[in-house]
Amino acid sequence: MASTITTTSFSILLLVALVLFLQSPPPSSATTFNNDIANHLIKSFNLFPPHDINIISDPNVRPADNNNKIVEKPLRFPNFSGEGEGISIDDLAHRAGYYPIQHSHAA
């Protein structure tokens, strides 16, 4: 009697596992679903806005060259050239640790 109950429960457990396995989506659709979510999140960051608001046109770059691309440009400070001025970036970085920063701890 005990072996019949064990065999029956094992059969039911096996049947439930088989049904759950057959109902699960194939891995390719799960991957596609994850890719769709990732694409939606990236588009929600609005890295490529559809409107030309706050886009500075550069005469050296043709519009076809920078469509849907992120462009990295070096920063240039108006009153600081760095080259040949006697003040280097390394010099500024060396002294930066000696000045206290308000509302900071162990910076």
PDB file of C-alpha atoms in Angstrom:
ATOM      1  CA  MET A   1       0.000   0.000   0.000  1.00  0.00           C
ATOM      2  CA  ALA A   2       2.808   2.436   0.874  1.00  0.00           C
ATOM      3  CA  SER A   3       4.647   1.739  -2.382  1.00  0.00           C
ATOM      4  CA  THR A   4       1.450   2.417  -4.364  1.00  0.00           C
ATOM      5  CA  ILE A   5       1.082   5.855  -2.738  1.00  0.00           C
ATOM      6  CA  THR A   6       4.751   6.629  -3.363  1.00  0.00           C
ATOM      7  CA  THR A   7       4.499   5.537  -6.992  1.00  0.00           C
ATOM      8  CA  THR A   8       1.287   7.550  -7.465  1.00  0.00           C
ATOM      9  CA  SER A   9       2.787  10.693  -5.906  1.00  0.00           C
ATOM     10  CA  PHE A  10       5.923  10.292  -8.010  1.00  0.00           C
ATOM     11  CA  SER A  11       3.791   9.928 -11.152  1.00  0.00           C
ATOM     12  CA  ILE A  12       1.795  13.048 -10.283  1.00  0.00           C
ATOM     13  CA  LEU A  13       4.992  14.978  -9.559  1.00  0.00           C
ATOM     14  CA  LEU A  14       6.479  13.847 -12.857  1.00  0.00           C
ATOM     15  CA  LEU A  15       3.302  14.844 -14.718  1.00  0.00           C
ATOM     16  CA  VAL A  16       3.284  18.314 -13.112  1.00  0.00           C
ATOM     17  CA  ALA A  17       6.971  18.795 -13.980  1.00  0.00           C
ATOM     18  CA  LEU A  18       6.300  17.772 -17.581  1.00  0.00           C
ATOM     19  CA  VAL A  19       3.351  20.175 -17.897  1.00  0.00           C
ATOM     20  CA  LEU A  20       5.389  23.047 -16.438  1.00  0.00           C
ATOM     21  CA  PHE A  21       8.276  22.269 -18.782  1.00  0.00           C
ATOM     22  CA  LEU A  22       6.008  22.250 -21.823  1.00  0.00           C
ATOM     23  CA  GLN A  23       4.351  25.539 -20.829  1.00  0.00           C
ATOM     24  CA  SER A  24       7.619  27.433 -20.340  1.00  0.00           C
ATOM     25  CA  PRO A  25       8.598  29.668 -23.262  1.00  0.00           C
ATOM     26  CA  PRO A  26      11.524  28.592 -25.405  1.00  0.00           C
ATOM     27  CA  PRO A  27      14.837  30.280 -24.534  1.00  0.00           C
ATOM     28  CA  SER A  28      14.890  32.297 -27.760  1.00  0.00           C
ATOM     29  CA  SER A  29      11.619  34.081 -26.950  1.00  0.00           C
ATOM     30  CA  ALA A  30      12.831  34.790 -23.411  1.00  0.00           C
ATOM     31  CA  THR A  31      16.010  36.286 -24.868  1.00  0.00           C
ATOM     32  CA  THR A  32      13.983  38.339 -27.334  1.00  0.00           C
ATOM     33  CA  PHE A  33      11.792  39.556 -24.485  1.00  0.00           C
ATOM     34  CA  ASN A  34      14.876  40.621 -22.499  1.00  0.00           C
ATOM     35  CA  ASN A  35      16.293  42.374 -25.570  1.00  0.00           C
ATOM     36  CA  ASP A  36      13.013  44.228 -26.049  1.00  0.00           C
ATOM     37  CA  ILE A  37      13.084  45.384 -22.428  1.00  0.00           C
ATOM     38  CA  ALA A  38      16.718  46.507 -22.781  1.00  0.00           C
ATOM     39  CA  ASN A  39      15.958  48.417 -25.988  1.00  0.00           C
ATOM     40  CA  HIS A  40      12.979  50.108 -24.340  1.00  0.00           C
ATOM     41  CA  LEU A  41      15.112  51.177 -21.360  1.00  0.00           C
ATOM     42  CA  ILE A  42      17.859  52.537 -23.606  1.00  0.00           C
ATOM     43  CA  LYS A  43      15.337  54.506 -25.666  1.00  0.00           C
ATOM     44  CA  SER A  44      13.792  55.878 -22.468  1.00  0.00           C
ATOM     45  CA  PHE A  45      17.146  57.505 -21.642  1.00  0.00           C
ATOM     46  CA  ASN A  46      16.525  59.683 -24.731  1.00  0.00           C
ATOM     47  CA  LEU A  47      20.156  59.556 -25.849  1.00  0.00           C
ATOM     48  CA  PHE A  48      19.071  60.148 -29.418  1.00  0.00           C
ATOM     49  CA  PRO A  49      16.320  62.790 -29.229  1.00  0.00           C
ATOM     50  CA  PRO A  50      14.118  63.111 -32.316  1.00  0.00           C
ATOM     51  CA  HIS A  51      14.202  66.939 -32.194  1.00  0.00           C
ATOM     52  CA  ASP A  52      17.198  69.197 -32.839  1.00  0.00           C
ATOM     53  CA  ILE A  53      16.865  71.004 -29.516  1.00  0.00           C
ATOM     54  CA  ASN A  54      20.186  71.851 -27.817  1.00  0.00           C
ATOM     55  CA  ILE A  55      22.208  70.379 -30.666  1.00  0.00           C
ATOM     56  CA  ILE A  56      25.085  72.611 -31.692  1.00  0.00           C
ATOM     57  CA  SER A  57      25.941  72.323 -35.335  1.00  0.00           C
ATOM     58  CA  ASP A  58      29.626  71.901 -36.076  1.00  0.00           C
ATOM     59  CA  PRO A  59      30.728  73.108 -39.533  1.00  0.00           C
ATOM     60  CA  ASN A  60      33.461  70.434 -39.592  1.00  0.00           C
ATOM     61  CA  VAL A  61      30.984  67.563 -39.213  1.00  0.00           C
ATOM     62  CA  ARG A  62      28.504  66.695 -41.925  1.00  0.00           C
ATOM     63  CA  PRO A  63      24.992  65.802 -40.694  1.00  0.00           C
ATOM     64  CA  ALA A  64      25.216  62.329 -42.256  1.00  0.00           C
ATOM     65  CA  ASP A  65      28.336  61.578 -40.193  1.00  0.00           C
ATOM     66  CA  ASN A  66      26.718  61.932 -36.780  1.00  0.00           C
ATOM     67  CA  ASN A  67      23.192  60.579 -37.236  1.00  0.00           C
ATOM     68  CA  ASN A  68      22.233  58.428 -34.242  1.00  0.00           C
ATOM     69  CA  LYS A  69      25.738  58.374 -32.824  1.00  0.00           C
ATOM     70  CA  ILE A  70      27.084  59.585 -29.520  1.00  0.00           C
ATOM     71  CA  VAL A  71      29.988  61.932 -30.145  1.00  0.00           C
ATOM     72  CA  GLU A  72      32.678  62.488 -27.546  1.00  0.00           C
ATOM     73  CA  LYS A  73      34.376  65.870 -27.642  1.00  0.00           C
ATOM     74  CA  PRO A  74      37.190  67.139 -25.401  1.00  0.00           C
ATOM     75  CA  LEU A  75      36.359  69.876 -22.918  1.00  0.00           C
ATOM     76  CA  ARG A  76      38.123  73.178 -23.380  1.00  0.00           C
ATOM     77  CA  PHE A  77      37.923  75.777 -20.651  1.00  0.00           C
ATOM     78  CA  PRO A  78      37.815  79.352 -22.011  1.00  0.00           C
ATOM     79  CA  ASN A  79      40.428  80.847 -19.663  1.00  0.00           C
ATOM     80  CA  PHE A  80      42.702  77.840 -19.377  1.00  0.00           C
ATOM     81  CA  SER A  81      44.784  76.483 -22.198  1.00  0.00           C
ATOM     82  CA  GLY A  82      47.113  74.288 -20.139  1.00  0.00           C
ATOM     83  CA  GLU A  83      49.868  74.117 -22.744  1.00  0.00           C
ATOM     84  CA  GLY A  84      52.751  76.545 -22.225  1.00  0.00           C
ATOM     85  CA  GLU A  85      50.918  78.566 -19.570  1.00  0.00           C
ATOM     86  CA  GLY A  86      52.999  77.291 -16.665  1.00  0.00           C
ATOM     87  CA  ILE A  87      50.015  75.445 -15.162  1.00  0.00           C
ATOM     88  CA  SER A  88      49.538  71.842 -16.144  1.00  0.00           C
ATOM     89  CA  ILE A  89      46.673  69.470 -15.483  1.00  0.00           C
ATOM     90  CA  ASP A  90      49.015  67.376 -13.325  1.00  0.00           C
ATOM     91  CA  ASP A  91      49.877  70.476 -11.296  1.00  0.00           C
ATOM     92  CA  LEU A  92      46.203  71.258 -10.715  1.00  0.00           C
ATOM     93  CA  ALA A  93      45.441  67.642  -9.824  1.00  0.00           C
ATOM     94  CA  HIS A  94      48.319  67.589  -7.336  1.00  0.00           C
ATOM     95  CA  ARG A  95      47.026  70.666  -5.506  1.00  0.00           C
ATOM     96  CA  ALA A  96      43.359  69.658  -5.642  1.00  0.00           C
ATOM     97  CA  GLY A  97      43.724  67.446  -2.578  1.00  0.00           C
ATOM     98  CA  TYR A  98      44.929  70.314  -0.385  1.00  0.00           C
ATOM     99  CA  TYR A  99      41.799  72.418  -0.602  1.00  0.00           C
ATOM    100  CA  PRO A 100      38.804  71.558   1.607  1.00  0.00           C
ATOM    101  CA  ILE A 101      35.547  70.848  -0.151  1.00  0.00           C
ATOM    102  CA  GLN A 102      32.483  72.073   1.695  1.00  0.00           C
ATOM    103  CA  HIS A 103      30.055  69.357   2.887  1.00  0.00           C
ATOM    104  CA  SER A 104      32.463  66.532   2.062  1.00  0.00           C
ATOM    105  CA  HIS A 105      33.989  63.857   4.250  1.00  0.00           C
ATOM    106  CA  ALA A 106      37.454  62.453   3.525  1.00  0.00           C
ATOM    107  CA  ALA A 107      37.402  63.635  -0.055  1.00  0.00           C
TER     108      ALA A 107
END
